[in-house]
Amino acid sequence: MSASTQRITLAKGLNMGLRKAMEDDPKVLVMGEDVGKLGGVFRITDGLQKDFGEDRVIDSPLAESGIVGTAVGLALRGYRPVVEIQFDGFVYPAYDQIVCQVAKMHYRSKARSPMPMVIRIPFGGGIGAVEHHSESPEAQFAHTPGLKVVACSNPVDGYWMMQQAIASDDPVIFLEPKRQYHAEKAELDETATPEPLFTSRVVRRGEDVTVLAYGPTVKTAMSAAEAAATEGRSLEVIDLRTLSPLDMGPVYESVRRTGRAVITHEAHVNLGIGAEVAARVTEECFYSLESPVLRVGGFDTPYPASRIEEDFLPDLDRVLDAVDRTLAY
């Protein structure tokens, strides 16, 4: 390992990305519930208030609408606020601000008022939490014109994508898979050149089926590909990374080769991101498809109690079952 590289978790990568953005631009502010002295419930903002002060790392009241509304005013005055929604299910009190103000301000002002803001949302399940702590609301924001929506899946992306989102003049919903925060480590080279923010990436090459995922299900898709390989099946895995806008170029290229596609996400299958991806793949790759595009996701119920959440979440077996079904056509 060289002097410019280190092994980090996703939580550390996000923390380092925030720190680098704050060092580079004094207009970057961090605000949210317990983000200061506590360092956030997941410790993503750990140490930032101590190093940058209470004027730039602000502990807010328990009021998500107020947090985002305040950030709107800051963005209009030239700051780049990064707000934390403590848990995914807590975002709804701020939904009016996000959809009616954040998303529309640039358009409403005829481009005179950009809205450089990042709204960080830990999302997804798998941590044994209580109600409102394991939601996957990404489709609601991706459906809203004026918002950019991205989802990191690994420590290196967490580091780079955070800085890129903060540098964007558009508002970005930044989704962080909470069960990956302190999981596997990856090697970060801070001297590397990152890929552009709004791009998808092939993370495993394959020939038989294209498996699409983002956020927490990238790990699930990779595990499925490893298991399929033991049975002689070659799965190509693509990390979508950006949900609005979708970067479909690598997806189309892959599906035209494999002829088959499976998309997995923790959110409900009904009207989820997978529905839009499946529709686009069908429109653009119709004559290359050997089978329908299949979706694997959460069931059409509220997120269940933690003791049965593993039955709700898409896992290796459910992804492999979809692979078997698509290969059976």
Short mmCIF file of C-alpha atoms in Angstrom, two decimals:
data_model
loop_
_atom_site.label_atom_id
_atom_site.label_comp_id
_atom_site.label_asym_id
_atom_site.label_seq_id
_atom_site.Cartn_x
_atom_site.Cartn_y
_atom_site.Cartn_z
CA MET A 1 0.00 0.00 0.00
CA SER A 2 1.47 3.35 -1.05
CA ALA A 3 1.59 6.49 1.07
CA SER A 4 -1.40 7.92 -0.83
CA THR A 5 -3.66 4.92 -0.17
CA GLN A 6 -5.47 3.62 2.89
CA ARG A 7 -8.14 1.04 3.68
CA ILE A 8 -11.40 2.64 4.76
CA THR A 9 -15.02 1.82 5.53
CA LEU A 10 -17.92 3.57 3.82
CA ALA A 11 -18.49 5.65 6.95
CA LYS A 12 -14.86 6.79 6.91
CA GLY A 13 -15.01 7.53 3.18
CA LEU A 14 -18.04 9.76 3.59
CA ASN A 15 -16.43 11.52 6.56
CA MET A 16 -13.24 12.10 4.59
CA GLY A 17 -15.23 13.37 1.60
CA LEU A 18 -17.09 15.87 3.76
CA ARG A 19 -13.87 16.99 5.41
CA LYS A 20 -12.11 17.51 2.06
CA ALA A 21 -15.04 19.53 0.68
CA MET A 22 -15.08 21.72 3.80
CA GLU A 23 -11.34 22.28 3.58
CA ASP A 24 -11.58 23.26 -0.09
CA ASP A 25 -14.57 25.61 0.20
CA PRO A 26 -15.43 27.70 3.29
CA LYS A 27 -18.99 28.04 1.98
CA VAL A 28 -19.67 24.34 2.68
CA LEU A 29 -21.76 23.89 5.84
CA VAL A 30 -23.01 20.73 7.55
CA MET A 31 -26.25 20.71 9.52
CA GLY A 32 -28.64 18.20 11.00
CA GLU A 33 -29.72 16.42 14.16
CA ASP A 34 -26.74 15.39 16.33
CA VAL A 35 -24.21 15.98 13.55
CA GLY A 36 -21.98 18.16 15.75
CA LYS A 37 -20.83 17.03 19.17
CA LEU A 38 -22.10 13.47 18.70
CA GLY A 39 -20.79 13.18 15.13
CA GLY A 40 -24.10 11.79 13.88
CA VAL A 41 -25.79 8.56 14.98
CA PHE A 42 -23.61 6.65 12.51
CA ARG A 43 -20.55 8.86 13.22
CA ILE A 44 -20.36 10.09 9.62
CA THR A 45 -19.67 13.66 10.77
CA ASP A 46 -17.38 12.62 13.61
CA GLY A 47 -14.77 15.27 14.44
CA LEU A 48 -16.01 17.86 11.95
CA GLN A 49 -17.46 20.29 14.49
CA LYS A 50 -14.29 20.13 16.58
CA ASP A 51 -12.16 21.02 13.55
CA PHE A 52 -14.44 23.46 11.70
CA GLY A 53 -16.42 25.01 14.52
CA GLU A 54 -20.08 25.32 15.48
CA ASP A 55 -20.71 27.92 12.75
CA ARG A 56 -20.01 25.37 10.01
CA VAL A 57 -21.19 22.13 11.65
CA ILE A 58 -24.56 22.95 13.16
CA ASP A 59 -26.62 20.82 15.54
CA SER A 60 -30.22 21.47 14.57
CA PRO A 61 -33.51 20.96 16.40
CA LEU A 62 -35.53 17.81 15.66
CA ALA A 63 -37.32 19.47 12.75
CA GLU A 64 -36.57 18.12 9.28
CA SER A 65 -38.71 20.72 7.51
CA GLY A 66 -36.84 23.44 9.35
CA ILE A 67 -33.46 21.90 8.54
CA VAL A 68 -34.14 21.78 4.80
CA GLY A 69 -35.93 25.14 4.78
CA THR A 70 -32.95 26.77 6.45
CA ALA A 71 -30.67 25.12 3.90
CA VAL A 72 -32.73 26.63 1.07
CA GLY A 73 -32.07 30.11 2.45
CA LEU A 74 -28.37 29.34 2.86
CA ALA A 75 -28.09 28.07 -0.72
CA LEU A 76 -29.81 31.20 -2.02
CA ARG A 77 -27.17 33.27 -0.19
CA GLY A 78 -24.28 31.43 -1.84
CA TYR A 79 -23.53 28.69 0.68
CA ARG A 80 -23.35 24.97 -0.05
CA PRO A 81 -25.27 23.30 2.78
CA VAL A 82 -25.01 19.57 3.38
CA VAL A 83 -27.95 18.45 5.49
CA GLU A 84 -28.33 15.09 7.16
CA ILE A 85 -31.69 13.38 7.49
CA GLN A 86 -30.94 11.12 10.41
CA PHE A 87 -32.93 8.15 9.06
CA ASP A 88 -34.72 7.59 5.75
CA GLY A 89 -38.17 7.47 7.32
CA PHE A 90 -37.63 10.89 8.90
CA VAL A 91 -37.44 12.66 5.52
CA TYR A 92 -41.19 13.05 5.05
CA PRO A 93 -41.67 16.13 7.26
CA ALA A 94 -39.19 17.79 4.86
CA TYR A 95 -40.83 16.40 1.73
CA ASP A 96 -42.77 19.59 1.03
CA GLN A 97 -39.60 21.70 1.24
CA ILE A 98 -37.66 19.29 -0.99
CA VAL A 99 -40.30 18.85 -3.69
CA CYS A 100 -41.87 22.32 -3.69
CA GLN A 101 -38.84 24.52 -2.99
CA VAL A 102 -35.51 22.72 -3.42
CA ALA A 103 -36.48 21.02 -6.68
CA LYS A 104 -38.18 24.03 -8.24
CA MET A 105 -36.15 27.07 -7.21
CA HIS A 106 -33.70 26.99 -10.13
CA TYR A 107 -36.49 26.55 -12.69
CA ARG A 108 -38.81 29.04 -10.98
CA SER A 109 -36.13 31.75 -11.01
CA LYS A 110 -35.30 31.20 -14.70
CA ALA A 111 -31.86 29.88 -13.69
CA ARG A 112 -31.00 32.96 -11.64
CA SER A 113 -31.04 31.06 -8.33
CA PRO A 114 -29.12 27.79 -8.35
CA MET A 115 -29.70 25.46 -5.42
CA PRO A 116 -26.33 23.87 -4.49
CA MET A 117 -27.43 21.55 -1.71
CA VAL A 118 -26.79 17.95 -0.68
CA ILE A 119 -29.42 16.09 1.33
CA ARG A 120 -27.81 13.02 2.88
CA ILE A 121 -30.19 10.15 3.61
CA PRO A 122 -29.08 6.85 5.19
CA PHE A 123 -31.43 4.39 3.48
CA GLY A 124 -32.35 0.73 3.35
CA GLY A 125 -32.78 -2.00 5.94
CA GLY A 126 -30.85 -4.88 7.38
CA ILE A 127 -29.86 -3.27 10.70
CA GLY A 128 -32.61 -4.61 12.95
CA ALA A 129 -34.17 -1.19 13.48
CA VAL A 130 -37.66 -0.12 14.51
CA GLU A 131 -40.33 1.43 12.29
CA HIS A 132 -39.35 4.43 10.12
CA HIS A 133 -35.65 3.50 10.20
CA SER A 134 -35.36 1.17 7.17
CA GLU A 135 -37.14 2.87 4.28
CA SER A 136 -36.15 3.12 0.62
CA PRO A 137 -37.79 6.33 -0.64
CA GLU A 138 -35.56 6.89 -3.68
CA ALA A 139 -38.27 6.55 -6.35
CA GLN A 140 -40.24 9.44 -4.84
CA PHE A 141 -37.29 11.78 -5.31
CA ALA A 142 -36.14 10.37 -8.67
CA HIS A 143 -39.68 11.06 -9.96
CA THR A 144 -39.32 14.76 -9.07
CA PRO A 145 -37.86 16.97 -11.83
CA GLY A 146 -35.18 19.31 -10.51
CA LEU A 147 -33.57 16.83 -8.14
CA LYS A 148 -30.50 14.71 -8.78
CA VAL A 149 -30.46 11.37 -6.94
CA VAL A 150 -27.35 9.23 -6.40
CA ALA A 151 -26.59 6.15 -4.30
CA CYS A 152 -23.10 5.07 -3.31
CA SER A 153 -22.37 1.41 -2.60
CA ASN A 154 -18.75 1.27 -1.45
CA PRO A 155 -16.15 3.27 0.50
CA VAL A 156 -14.27 4.66 -2.50
CA ASP A 157 -17.45 5.92 -4.17
CA GLY A 158 -18.55 7.39 -0.85
CA TYR A 159 -15.40 9.51 -0.70
CA TRP A 160 -15.48 10.80 -4.27
CA MET A 161 -19.24 11.04 -4.83
CA MET A 162 -19.73 13.12 -1.70
CA GLN A 163 -17.28 15.75 -2.92
CA GLN A 164 -18.77 15.72 -6.42
CA ALA A 165 -22.31 16.11 -5.08
CA ILE A 166 -21.28 19.07 -2.91
CA ALA A 167 -19.57 20.71 -5.91
CA SER A 168 -22.74 20.37 -8.03
CA ASP A 169 -24.87 23.48 -8.51
CA ASP A 170 -27.98 21.28 -8.54
CA PRO A 171 -29.63 19.83 -5.42
CA VAL A 172 -28.54 16.23 -4.86
CA ILE A 173 -30.33 13.59 -2.82
CA PHE A 174 -27.40 11.51 -1.58
CA LEU A 175 -28.44 8.00 -0.54
CA GLU A 176 -26.13 6.05 1.77
CA PRO A 177 -26.70 2.31 2.41
CA LYS A 178 -26.62 2.32 6.19
CA ARG A 179 -25.91 -1.38 6.65
CA GLN A 180 -22.70 -0.93 4.66
CA TYR A 181 -21.38 1.96 6.79
CA HIS A 182 -19.06 -0.15 8.91
CA ALA A 183 -18.89 -3.32 6.82
CA GLU A 184 -16.15 -4.19 4.34
CA LYS A 185 -13.17 -1.93 3.82
CA ALA A 186 -11.74 -0.88 0.45
CA GLU A 187 -8.50 0.71 -0.61
CA LEU A 188 -8.76 4.43 -1.35
CA ASP A 189 -6.20 6.28 -3.44
CA GLU A 190 -6.77 9.98 -2.89
CA THR A 191 -4.60 10.83 -5.91
CA ALA A 192 -6.79 8.87 -8.34
CA THR A 193 -9.11 10.49 -10.86
CA PRO A 194 -12.73 9.65 -10.02
CA GLU A 195 -15.41 8.80 -12.53
CA PRO A 196 -18.02 11.50 -13.17
CA LEU A 197 -20.80 11.60 -10.60
CA PHE A 198 -23.77 10.79 -12.81
CA THR A 199 -22.46 7.57 -14.35
CA SER A 200 -23.13 3.87 -13.92
CA ARG A 201 -20.32 1.33 -13.76
CA VAL A 202 -19.77 -2.31 -14.70
CA VAL A 203 -18.37 -3.87 -11.51
CA ARG A 204 -18.17 -7.48 -12.74
CA ARG A 205 -17.94 -8.69 -16.30
CA GLY A 206 -20.15 -11.53 -17.48
CA GLU A 207 -21.78 -13.06 -20.54
CA ASP A 208 -25.10 -14.71 -19.65
CA VAL A 209 -27.26 -12.26 -17.66
CA THR A 210 -26.97 -8.56 -16.77
CA VAL A 211 -27.76 -7.89 -13.10
CA LEU A 212 -28.42 -4.25 -12.19
CA ALA A 213 -28.27 -2.90 -8.65
CA TYR A 214 -27.48 0.18 -6.57
CA GLY A 215 -26.71 1.01 -2.96
CA PRO A 216 -27.06 -1.97 -0.60
CA THR A 217 -28.04 -4.50 -3.27
CA VAL A 218 -24.76 -4.18 -5.18
CA LYS A 219 -23.18 -6.47 -2.60
CA THR A 220 -26.13 -8.87 -2.98
CA ALA A 221 -25.72 -8.89 -6.77
CA MET A 222 -21.99 -9.53 -6.48
CA SER A 223 -22.60 -12.44 -4.10
CA ALA A 224 -25.16 -13.85 -6.53
CA ALA A 225 -22.66 -13.59 -9.38
CA GLU A 226 -20.04 -15.46 -7.36
CA ALA A 227 -22.53 -18.20 -6.50
CA ALA A 228 -23.71 -18.46 -10.12
CA ALA A 229 -20.12 -18.85 -11.30
CA THR A 230 -19.85 -22.10 -9.32
CA GLU A 231 -22.66 -23.44 -11.50
CA GLY A 232 -21.07 -22.29 -14.75
CA ARG A 233 -23.19 -19.17 -15.22
CA SER A 234 -21.59 -15.82 -15.95
CA LEU A 235 -23.39 -12.76 -14.55
CA GLU A 236 -22.46 -9.20 -15.45
CA VAL A 237 -23.12 -6.79 -12.56
CA ILE A 238 -23.69 -3.07 -13.05
CA ASP A 239 -23.80 -0.55 -10.19
CA LEU A 240 -26.23 2.12 -11.38
CA ARG A 241 -24.85 4.72 -8.90
CA THR A 242 -27.07 7.51 -10.28
CA LEU A 243 -30.87 7.17 -10.21
CA SER A 244 -31.75 10.59 -11.60
CA PRO A 245 -30.48 11.04 -14.17
CA LEU A 246 -30.09 7.37 -15.05
CA ASP A 247 -26.95 6.54 -17.03
CA MET A 248 -28.27 3.83 -19.33
CA GLY A 249 -25.45 3.60 -21.88
CA PRO A 250 -23.49 0.84 -20.10
CA VAL A 251 -26.77 -0.93 -19.34
CA TYR A 252 -27.85 -1.03 -22.99
CA GLU A 253 -24.42 -2.19 -24.13
CA SER A 254 -24.48 -5.01 -21.60
CA VAL A 255 -28.04 -6.17 -22.27
CA ARG A 256 -27.44 -6.22 -26.02
CA ARG A 257 -24.64 -8.71 -25.35
CA THR A 258 -26.33 -10.89 -22.72
CA GLY A 259 -29.93 -10.64 -23.96
CA ARG A 260 -31.20 -10.86 -20.38
CA ALA A 261 -31.55 -8.45 -17.46
CA VAL A 262 -32.46 -8.63 -13.78
CA ILE A 263 -32.68 -5.54 -11.56
CA THR A 264 -32.72 -5.66 -7.78
CA HIS A 265 -33.36 -3.04 -5.10
CA GLU A 266 -34.68 -3.03 -1.55
CA ALA A 267 -37.55 -0.68 -2.39
CA HIS A 268 -40.96 -2.06 -3.32
CA VAL A 269 -41.04 -3.57 -6.80
CA ASN A 270 -44.30 -1.76 -7.60
CA LEU A 271 -43.40 1.52 -9.37
CA GLY A 272 -39.80 1.34 -8.11
CA ILE A 273 -36.63 2.38 -9.94
CA GLY A 274 -36.59 -1.10 -11.48
CA ALA A 275 -39.84 -0.38 -13.32
CA GLU A 276 -38.30 2.62 -15.12
CA VAL A 277 -35.10 0.74 -15.90
CA ALA A 278 -37.06 -2.24 -17.23
CA ALA A 279 -39.18 0.02 -19.44
CA ARG A 280 -36.13 1.75 -20.90
CA VAL A 281 -34.29 -1.51 -21.52
CA THR A 282 -37.36 -2.92 -23.26
CA GLU A 283 -37.69 0.18 -25.45
CA GLU A 284 -34.02 0.36 -26.45
CA CYS A 285 -32.99 -3.31 -26.49
CA PHE A 286 -36.21 -5.02 -27.58
CA TYR A 287 -34.70 -6.97 -30.47
CA SER A 288 -31.77 -8.11 -28.33
CA LEU A 289 -33.83 -9.46 -25.44
CA GLU A 290 -34.19 -13.21 -25.04
CA SER A 291 -36.55 -12.89 -22.06
CA PRO A 292 -38.50 -10.23 -20.12
CA VAL A 293 -36.61 -7.92 -17.79
CA LEU A 294 -37.19 -9.25 -14.26
CA ARG A 295 -37.31 -7.28 -11.01
CA VAL A 296 -36.35 -8.41 -7.50
CA GLY A 297 -37.21 -6.12 -4.61
CA GLY A 298 -39.20 -5.54 -1.47
CA PHE A 299 -42.75 -6.77 -1.27
CA ASP A 300 -45.70 -4.38 -1.57
CA THR A 301 -46.14 -3.97 2.17
CA PRO A 302 -44.85 -1.49 4.73
CA TYR A 303 -41.35 -2.38 5.90
CA PRO A 304 -41.80 -5.24 8.39
CA ALA A 305 -40.68 -5.73 11.98
CA SER A 306 -36.95 -6.37 12.25
CA ARG A 307 -37.40 -10.01 13.23
CA ILE A 308 -38.71 -10.82 9.76
CA GLU A 309 -36.92 -8.19 7.67
CA GLU A 310 -34.62 -10.78 6.11
CA ASP A 311 -37.71 -12.34 4.51
CA PHE A 312 -38.59 -8.94 3.02
CA LEU A 313 -35.20 -7.92 1.68
CA PRO A 314 -33.95 -9.28 -1.66
CA ASP A 315 -31.20 -11.80 -1.01
CA LEU A 316 -28.86 -14.04 -2.98
CA ASP A 317 -31.47 -16.79 -3.40
CA ARG A 318 -34.14 -14.46 -4.75
CA VAL A 319 -31.71 -12.90 -7.23
CA LEU A 320 -30.53 -16.34 -8.38
CA ASP A 321 -34.16 -17.46 -8.74
CA ALA A 322 -34.74 -14.52 -11.13
CA VAL A 323 -31.58 -15.48 -13.01
CA ASP A 324 -32.90 -19.03 -13.37
CA ARG A 325 -36.25 -17.76 -14.59
CA THR A 326 -34.74 -15.45 -17.20
CA LEU A 327 -32.45 -18.24 -18.48
CA ALA A 328 -35.43 -20.61 -18.74
CA TYR A 329 -37.02 -18.61 -21.59
#
